[in-house]
CSV table of C-alpha atoms in Angstrom, one decimal:
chain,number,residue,atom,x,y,z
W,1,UNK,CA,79.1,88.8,92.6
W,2,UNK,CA,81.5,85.8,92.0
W,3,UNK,CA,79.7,82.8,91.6
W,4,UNK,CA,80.2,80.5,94.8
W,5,UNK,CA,83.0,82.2,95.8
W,6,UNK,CA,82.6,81.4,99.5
W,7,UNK,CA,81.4,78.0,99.0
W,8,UNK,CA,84.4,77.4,97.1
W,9,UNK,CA,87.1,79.0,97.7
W,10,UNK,CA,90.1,76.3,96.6
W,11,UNK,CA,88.5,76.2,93.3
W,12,UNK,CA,88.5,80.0,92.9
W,13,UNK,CA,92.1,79.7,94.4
W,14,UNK,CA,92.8,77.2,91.6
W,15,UNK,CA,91.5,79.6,89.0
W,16,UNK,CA,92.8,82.4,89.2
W,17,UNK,CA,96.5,80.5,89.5
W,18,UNK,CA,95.7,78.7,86.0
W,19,UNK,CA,94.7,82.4,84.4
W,20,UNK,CA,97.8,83.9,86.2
W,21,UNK,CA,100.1,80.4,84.3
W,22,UNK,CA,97.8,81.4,81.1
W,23,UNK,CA,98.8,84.8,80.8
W,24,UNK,CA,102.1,84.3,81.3
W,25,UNK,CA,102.0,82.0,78.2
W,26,UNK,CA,99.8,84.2,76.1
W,27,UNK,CA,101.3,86.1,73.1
W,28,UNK,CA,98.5,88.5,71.8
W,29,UNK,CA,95.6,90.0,73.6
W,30,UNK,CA,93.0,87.5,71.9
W,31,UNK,CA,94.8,85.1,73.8
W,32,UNK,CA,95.4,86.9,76.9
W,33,UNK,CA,91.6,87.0,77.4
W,34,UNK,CA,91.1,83.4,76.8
W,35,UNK,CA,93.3,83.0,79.7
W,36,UNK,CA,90.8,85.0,81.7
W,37,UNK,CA,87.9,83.2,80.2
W,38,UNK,CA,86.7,85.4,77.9
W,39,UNK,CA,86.4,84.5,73.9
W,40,UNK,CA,84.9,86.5,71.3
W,41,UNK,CA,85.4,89.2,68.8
W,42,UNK,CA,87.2,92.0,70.1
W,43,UNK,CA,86.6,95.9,68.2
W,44,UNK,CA,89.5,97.9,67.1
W,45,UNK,CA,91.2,98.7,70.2
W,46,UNK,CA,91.9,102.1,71.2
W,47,UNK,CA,93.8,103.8,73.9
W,48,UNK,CA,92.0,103.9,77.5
W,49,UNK,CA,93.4,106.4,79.9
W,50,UNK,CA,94.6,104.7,83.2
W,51,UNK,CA,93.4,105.0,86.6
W,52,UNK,CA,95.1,107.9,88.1
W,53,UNK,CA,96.8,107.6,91.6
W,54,UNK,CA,95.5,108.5,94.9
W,55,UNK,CA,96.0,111.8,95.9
W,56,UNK,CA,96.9,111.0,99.7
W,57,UNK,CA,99.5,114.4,100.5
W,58,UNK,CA,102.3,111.9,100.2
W,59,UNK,CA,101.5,110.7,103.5
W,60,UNK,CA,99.8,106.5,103.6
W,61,UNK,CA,96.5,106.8,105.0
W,62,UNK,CA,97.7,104.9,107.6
W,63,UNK,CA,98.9,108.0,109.7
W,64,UNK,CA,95.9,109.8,108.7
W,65,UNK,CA,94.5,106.8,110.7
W,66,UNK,CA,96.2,107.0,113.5
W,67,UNK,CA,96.3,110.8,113.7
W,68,UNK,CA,92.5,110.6,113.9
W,69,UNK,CA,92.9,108.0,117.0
W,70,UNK,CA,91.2,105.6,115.3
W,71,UNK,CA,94.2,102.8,115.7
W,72,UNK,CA,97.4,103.0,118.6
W,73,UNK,CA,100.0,101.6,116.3
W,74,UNK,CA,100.5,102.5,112.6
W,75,UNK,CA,102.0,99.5,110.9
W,76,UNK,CA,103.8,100.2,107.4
W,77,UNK,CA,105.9,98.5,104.6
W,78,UNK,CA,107.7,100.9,102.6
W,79,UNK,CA,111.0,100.9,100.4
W,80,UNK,CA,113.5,101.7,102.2
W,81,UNK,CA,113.8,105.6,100.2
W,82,UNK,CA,110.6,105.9,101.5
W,83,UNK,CA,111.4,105.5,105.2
W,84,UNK,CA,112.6,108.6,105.8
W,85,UNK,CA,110.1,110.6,104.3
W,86,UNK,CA,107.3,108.8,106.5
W,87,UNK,CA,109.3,109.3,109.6
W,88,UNK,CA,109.4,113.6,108.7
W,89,UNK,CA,105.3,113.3,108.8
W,90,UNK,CA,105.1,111.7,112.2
W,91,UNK,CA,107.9,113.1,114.2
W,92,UNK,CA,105.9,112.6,116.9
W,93,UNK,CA,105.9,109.5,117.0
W,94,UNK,CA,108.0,106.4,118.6
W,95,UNK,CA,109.4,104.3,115.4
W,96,UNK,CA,110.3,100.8,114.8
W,97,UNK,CA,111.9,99.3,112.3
W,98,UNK,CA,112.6,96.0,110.4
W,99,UNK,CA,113.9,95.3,107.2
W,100,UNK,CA,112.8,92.5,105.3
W,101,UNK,CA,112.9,91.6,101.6
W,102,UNK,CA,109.1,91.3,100.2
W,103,UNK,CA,107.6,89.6,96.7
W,104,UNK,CA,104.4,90.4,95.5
W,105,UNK,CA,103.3,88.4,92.4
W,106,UNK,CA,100.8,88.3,89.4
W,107,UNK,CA,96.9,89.6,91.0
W,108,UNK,CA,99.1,91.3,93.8
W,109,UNK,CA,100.2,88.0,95.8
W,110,UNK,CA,102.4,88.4,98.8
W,111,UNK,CA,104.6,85.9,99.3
W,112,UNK,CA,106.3,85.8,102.6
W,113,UNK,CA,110.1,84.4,102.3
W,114,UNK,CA,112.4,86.9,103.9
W,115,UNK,CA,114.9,85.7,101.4
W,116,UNK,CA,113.0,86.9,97.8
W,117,UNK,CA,111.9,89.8,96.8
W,118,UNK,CA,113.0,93.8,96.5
W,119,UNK,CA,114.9,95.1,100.4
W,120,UNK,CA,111.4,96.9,102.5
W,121,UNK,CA,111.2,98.1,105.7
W,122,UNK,CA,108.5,97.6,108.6
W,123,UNK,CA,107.6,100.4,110.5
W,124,UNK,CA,105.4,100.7,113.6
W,125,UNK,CA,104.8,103.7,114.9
W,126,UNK,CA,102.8,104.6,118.1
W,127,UNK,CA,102.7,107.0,121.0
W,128,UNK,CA,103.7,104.8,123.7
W,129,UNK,CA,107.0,102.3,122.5
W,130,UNK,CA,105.3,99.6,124.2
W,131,UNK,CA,102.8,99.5,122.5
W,132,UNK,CA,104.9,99.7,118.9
W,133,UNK,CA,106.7,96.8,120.8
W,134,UNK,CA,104.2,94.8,121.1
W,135,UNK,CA,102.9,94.6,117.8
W,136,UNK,CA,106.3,94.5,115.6
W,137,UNK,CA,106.7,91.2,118.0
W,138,UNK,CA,103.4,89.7,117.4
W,139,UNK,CA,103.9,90.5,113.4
W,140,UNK,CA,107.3,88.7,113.9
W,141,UNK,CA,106.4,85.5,115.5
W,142,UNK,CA,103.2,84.7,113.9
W,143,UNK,CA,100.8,87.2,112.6
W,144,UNK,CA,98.1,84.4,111.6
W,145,UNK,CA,97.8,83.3,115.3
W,146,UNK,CA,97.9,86.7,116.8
W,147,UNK,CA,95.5,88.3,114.2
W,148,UNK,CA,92.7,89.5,117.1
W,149,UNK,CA,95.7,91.1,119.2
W,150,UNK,CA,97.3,93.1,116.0
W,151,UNK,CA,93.8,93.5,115.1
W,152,UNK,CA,93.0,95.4,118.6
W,153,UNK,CA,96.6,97.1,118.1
W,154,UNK,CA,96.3,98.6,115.1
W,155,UNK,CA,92.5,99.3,114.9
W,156,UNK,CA,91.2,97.0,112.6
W,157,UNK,CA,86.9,96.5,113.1
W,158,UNK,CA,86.4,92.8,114.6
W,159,UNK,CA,84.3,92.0,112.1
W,160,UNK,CA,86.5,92.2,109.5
W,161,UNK,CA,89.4,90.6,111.2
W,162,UNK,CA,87.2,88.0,111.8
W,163,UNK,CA,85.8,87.5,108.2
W,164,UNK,CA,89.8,87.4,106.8
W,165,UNK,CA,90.6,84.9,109.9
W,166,UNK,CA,87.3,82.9,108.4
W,167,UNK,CA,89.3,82.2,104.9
W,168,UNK,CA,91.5,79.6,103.9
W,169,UNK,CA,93.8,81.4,102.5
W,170,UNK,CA,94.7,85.1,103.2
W,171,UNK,CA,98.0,85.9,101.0
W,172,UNK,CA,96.4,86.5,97.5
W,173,UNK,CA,95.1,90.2,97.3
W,174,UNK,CA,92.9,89.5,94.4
W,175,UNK,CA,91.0,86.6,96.3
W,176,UNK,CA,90.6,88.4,99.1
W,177,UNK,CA,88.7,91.3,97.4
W,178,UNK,CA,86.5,88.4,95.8
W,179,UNK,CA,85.6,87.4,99.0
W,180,UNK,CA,84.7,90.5,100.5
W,181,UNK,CA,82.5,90.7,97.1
W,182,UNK,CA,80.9,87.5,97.9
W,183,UNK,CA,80.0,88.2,101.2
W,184,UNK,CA,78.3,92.0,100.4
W,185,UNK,CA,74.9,91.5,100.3
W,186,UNK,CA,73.0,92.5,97.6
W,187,UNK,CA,71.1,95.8,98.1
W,188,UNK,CA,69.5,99.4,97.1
W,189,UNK,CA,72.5,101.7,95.9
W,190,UNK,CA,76.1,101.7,94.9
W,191,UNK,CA,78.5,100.2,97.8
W,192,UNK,CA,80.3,103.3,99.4
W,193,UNK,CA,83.1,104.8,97.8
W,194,UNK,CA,85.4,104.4,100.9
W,195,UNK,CA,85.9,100.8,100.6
W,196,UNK,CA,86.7,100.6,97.2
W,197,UNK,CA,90.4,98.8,98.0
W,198,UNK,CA,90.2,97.2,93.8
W,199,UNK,CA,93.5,99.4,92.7
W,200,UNK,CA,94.2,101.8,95.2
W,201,UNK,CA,93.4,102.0,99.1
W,202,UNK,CA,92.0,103.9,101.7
W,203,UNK,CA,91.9,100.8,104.4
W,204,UNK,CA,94.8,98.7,105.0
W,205,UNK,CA,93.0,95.3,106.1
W,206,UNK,CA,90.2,93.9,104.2
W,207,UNK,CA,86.5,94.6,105.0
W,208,UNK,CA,84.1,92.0,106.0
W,209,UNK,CA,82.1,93.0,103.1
W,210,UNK,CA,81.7,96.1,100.7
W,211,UNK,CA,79.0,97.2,102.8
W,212,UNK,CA,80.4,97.2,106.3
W,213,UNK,CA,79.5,100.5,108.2
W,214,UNK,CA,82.8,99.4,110.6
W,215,UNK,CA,85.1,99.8,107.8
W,216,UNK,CA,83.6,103.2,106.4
W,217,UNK,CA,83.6,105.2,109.9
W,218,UNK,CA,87.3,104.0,110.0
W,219,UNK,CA,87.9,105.6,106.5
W,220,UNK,CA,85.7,108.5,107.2
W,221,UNK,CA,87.8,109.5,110.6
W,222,UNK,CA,91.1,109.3,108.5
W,223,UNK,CA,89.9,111.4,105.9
W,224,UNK,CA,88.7,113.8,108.3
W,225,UNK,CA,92.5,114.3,109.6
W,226,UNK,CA,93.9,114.2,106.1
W,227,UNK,CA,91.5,117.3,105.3
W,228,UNK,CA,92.3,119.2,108.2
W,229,UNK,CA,95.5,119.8,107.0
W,230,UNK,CA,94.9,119.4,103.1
W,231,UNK,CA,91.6,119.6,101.8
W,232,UNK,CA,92.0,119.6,98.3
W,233,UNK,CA,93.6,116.1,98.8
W,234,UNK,CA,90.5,115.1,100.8
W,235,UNK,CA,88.1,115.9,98.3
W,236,UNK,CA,89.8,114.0,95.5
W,237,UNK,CA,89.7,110.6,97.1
W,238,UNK,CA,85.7,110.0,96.6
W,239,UNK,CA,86.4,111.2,92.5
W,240,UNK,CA,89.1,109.3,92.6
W,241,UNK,CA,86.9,106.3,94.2
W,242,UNK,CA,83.1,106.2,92.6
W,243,UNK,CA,83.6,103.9,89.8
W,244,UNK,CA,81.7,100.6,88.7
W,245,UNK,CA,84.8,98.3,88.4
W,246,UNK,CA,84.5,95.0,86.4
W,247,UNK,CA,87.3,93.8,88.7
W,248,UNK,CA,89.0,90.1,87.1
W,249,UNK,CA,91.7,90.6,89.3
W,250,UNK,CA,94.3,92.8,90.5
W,251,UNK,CA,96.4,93.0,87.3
W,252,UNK,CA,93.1,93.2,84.8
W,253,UNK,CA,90.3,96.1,85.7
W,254,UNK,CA,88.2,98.1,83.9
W,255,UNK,CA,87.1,101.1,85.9
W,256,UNK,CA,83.7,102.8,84.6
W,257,UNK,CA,83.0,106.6,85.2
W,258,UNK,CA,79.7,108.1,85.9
W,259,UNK,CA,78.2,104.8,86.2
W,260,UNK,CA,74.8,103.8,87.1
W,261,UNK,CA,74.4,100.2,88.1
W,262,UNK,CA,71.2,97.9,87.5
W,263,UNK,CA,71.1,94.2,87.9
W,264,UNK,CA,74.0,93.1,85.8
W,265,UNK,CA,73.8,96.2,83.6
W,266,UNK,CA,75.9,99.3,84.2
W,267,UNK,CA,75.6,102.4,82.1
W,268,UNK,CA,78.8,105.1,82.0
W,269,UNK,CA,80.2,107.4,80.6
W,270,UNK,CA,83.9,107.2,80.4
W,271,UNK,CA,86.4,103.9,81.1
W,272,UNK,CA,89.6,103.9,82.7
W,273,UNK,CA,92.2,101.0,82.8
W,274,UNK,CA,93.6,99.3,86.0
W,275,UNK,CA,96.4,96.9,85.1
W,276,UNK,CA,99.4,96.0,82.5
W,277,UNK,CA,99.6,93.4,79.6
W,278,UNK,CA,97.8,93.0,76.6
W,279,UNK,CA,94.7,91.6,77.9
W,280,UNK,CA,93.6,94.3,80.8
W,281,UNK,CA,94.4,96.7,77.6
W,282,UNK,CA,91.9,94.4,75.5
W,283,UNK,CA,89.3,94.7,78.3
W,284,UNK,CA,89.1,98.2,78.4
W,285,UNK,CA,88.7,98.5,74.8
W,286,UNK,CA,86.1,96.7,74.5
W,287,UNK,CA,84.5,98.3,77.4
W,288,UNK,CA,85.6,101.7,75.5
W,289,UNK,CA,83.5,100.7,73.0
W,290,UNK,CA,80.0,101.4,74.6
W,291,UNK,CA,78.4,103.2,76.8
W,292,UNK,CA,76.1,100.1,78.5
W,293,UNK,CA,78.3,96.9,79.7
W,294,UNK,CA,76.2,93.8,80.7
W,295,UNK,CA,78.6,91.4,82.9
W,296,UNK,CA,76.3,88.2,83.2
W,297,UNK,CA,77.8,84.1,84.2
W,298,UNK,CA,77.7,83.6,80.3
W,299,UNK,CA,78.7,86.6,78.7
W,300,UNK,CA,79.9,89.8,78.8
W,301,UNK,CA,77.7,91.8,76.0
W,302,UNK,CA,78.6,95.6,75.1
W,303,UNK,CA,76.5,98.2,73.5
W,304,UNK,CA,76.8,101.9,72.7
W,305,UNK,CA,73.6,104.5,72.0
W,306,UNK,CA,71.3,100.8,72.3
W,307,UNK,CA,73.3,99.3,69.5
W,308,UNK,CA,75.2,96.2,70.2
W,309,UNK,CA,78.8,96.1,69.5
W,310,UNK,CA,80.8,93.4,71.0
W,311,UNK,CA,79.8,90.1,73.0
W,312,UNK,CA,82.2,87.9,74.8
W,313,UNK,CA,81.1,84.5,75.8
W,314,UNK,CA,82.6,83.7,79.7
W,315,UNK,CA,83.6,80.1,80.0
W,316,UNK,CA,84.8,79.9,83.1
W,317,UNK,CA,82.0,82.9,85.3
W,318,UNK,CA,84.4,82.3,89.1
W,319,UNK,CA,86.4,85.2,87.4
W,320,UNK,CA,85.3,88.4,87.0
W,321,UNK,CA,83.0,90.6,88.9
W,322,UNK,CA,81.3,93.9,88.5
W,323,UNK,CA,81.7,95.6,91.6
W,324,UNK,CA,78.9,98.7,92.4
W,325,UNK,CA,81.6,101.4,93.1
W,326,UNK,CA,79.4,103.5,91.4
């Protein structure tokens, strides 16, 4: 779990904007993980296979969603080639629309300027128009202030609309997931696979924590309607899903397969990478490496068959967590 990370949230803030500066400074992968805190002798790095994509039916699971009744307004940002084909899987539905421009930076940070950023379109889709009405309106005037009203609109748990509302800042994706991380209660088995939102997601808000049985009915119900019309894409999501994830942030993951989580120690059997640049592709190789990962405050330490092969010492242990997808 990140150390202090509700206690502290502006200097976790702080951090993770001097590793995303670092990173863009750095010039070798060495140097790319000091920038994320970790130092130490790295093996020879090898190849890791990345994380494959969702396999949704082409359709966000937002529809799914709100196919399954479980929210009256879909709310979407697309690109705008994507706009028609969402509009072919809901013809039921009442559509609005508004384009914007949108910028999402290093560790998946929105920024909201209507004048930067690659041309997207808003879509809200519902049943009844005023209801669609209502919400594009709300999202347009001030979507901080009307968070419990969107929240009721688009079917988001209280509890987790209330938890996001609770932070001080809301715009950094990889934060946010630290936070739900923080506020997940240790416990007896792996977190459930449908709230694992570290590289590609199932719900659209954030969950109160990693736990939240709120959050998992909501996934559950939209899975349900994706797999009544196709099931092979159903059954792919929880594969896709159960992973331990040693999550730094959004841009640096390493995902580990057929894991089994104890304490700080995670055995597996296979790693994937989540991420681009030389130090998420350092990360994984060092994870390759083994077969039993040890993510403590002071050091990450790596064997393989009970043999140690790599330690890195973690100077700065706000980032980085190893999250029990598993």
């Amino acid at each position: 779990m990140p150390t202090g990370a509700l206690d502290d949230e502006p200097a976790l803030t702080a951090r993770l904007a001097q590793a995303a500066h670092g990173l863009a400074d750095a010039s070798d992968g060495p140097s790319a993980m000091r920038a994320l805190g970790f130092i130490g002798d790295l093996p020879a790095l090898a190849p890791v296979p990345p994380v494959a994509p969702l396999a949704l039916g082409g359709a966000p699971v937002e529809l799914w969603a709100w196919r399954a009744g479980v929210k009256p307004v879909a709310f979407l940002t697309v690109d705008l080639e994507r706009e028609a084909a969402v509009r072919r899987a809901v013809p039921e539905a009442v559509v609005l629309r508004r384009e914007r421009r949108v910028e999402v930076g290093r560790q998946d940070h929105w920024r909201d300027d209507p004048s930067r950023g690659r041309p997207q379109v808003e879509l809200y889709l519902a049943h009844e128009r005023a209801l669609a009405e209502r919400c594009a309106a709300l999202q347009a005037a001030d979507p901080t202030r009307h968070a419990v009203e969107l929240g009721q609109l688009l079917g988001y748990p209280r509890c987790c609309v209330d938890a996001f509302l609770g932070q001080r800042d809301r715009s950094n994706n990889s934060l946010n997931r630290y936070l739900a991380a923080a506020r997940t209660r240790s416990g007896d088995g792996p977190w459930p696979w449908q709230l694992n939102d570290l590289a590609g997601r199932l719900v659209p808000f954030y969950p109160c924590h990693y736990r939240c049985g709120a959050a998992v009915a909501w996934v559950d119900a939209a899975v349900a309607a994706l797999a009544r019309v196709e099931p092979a894409a159903a059954a792919d999501l929880a594969r896709a899903l159960t992973a331990a994830v040693v999550y730094v942030d959004h841009d640096h993951q390493v995902w580990l397969r057929g894991a089994a989580v104890e304490g700080a120690g995670v055995c597996y059997r296979a790693v994937e990478g989540a991420g681009a640049g030389a130090a998420a592709a350092a990360l994984a190789a060092v994870f390759a490496a083994g077969d039993h990962g040890e993510v403590a405050p002071a050091r990450v330490a790596i064997r393989r068959g009970g043999a140690p092969v790599a330690t890195l010492s973690r100077v700065e242990p706000r980032l980085g967590f190893l999250a029990r997808f598993g």
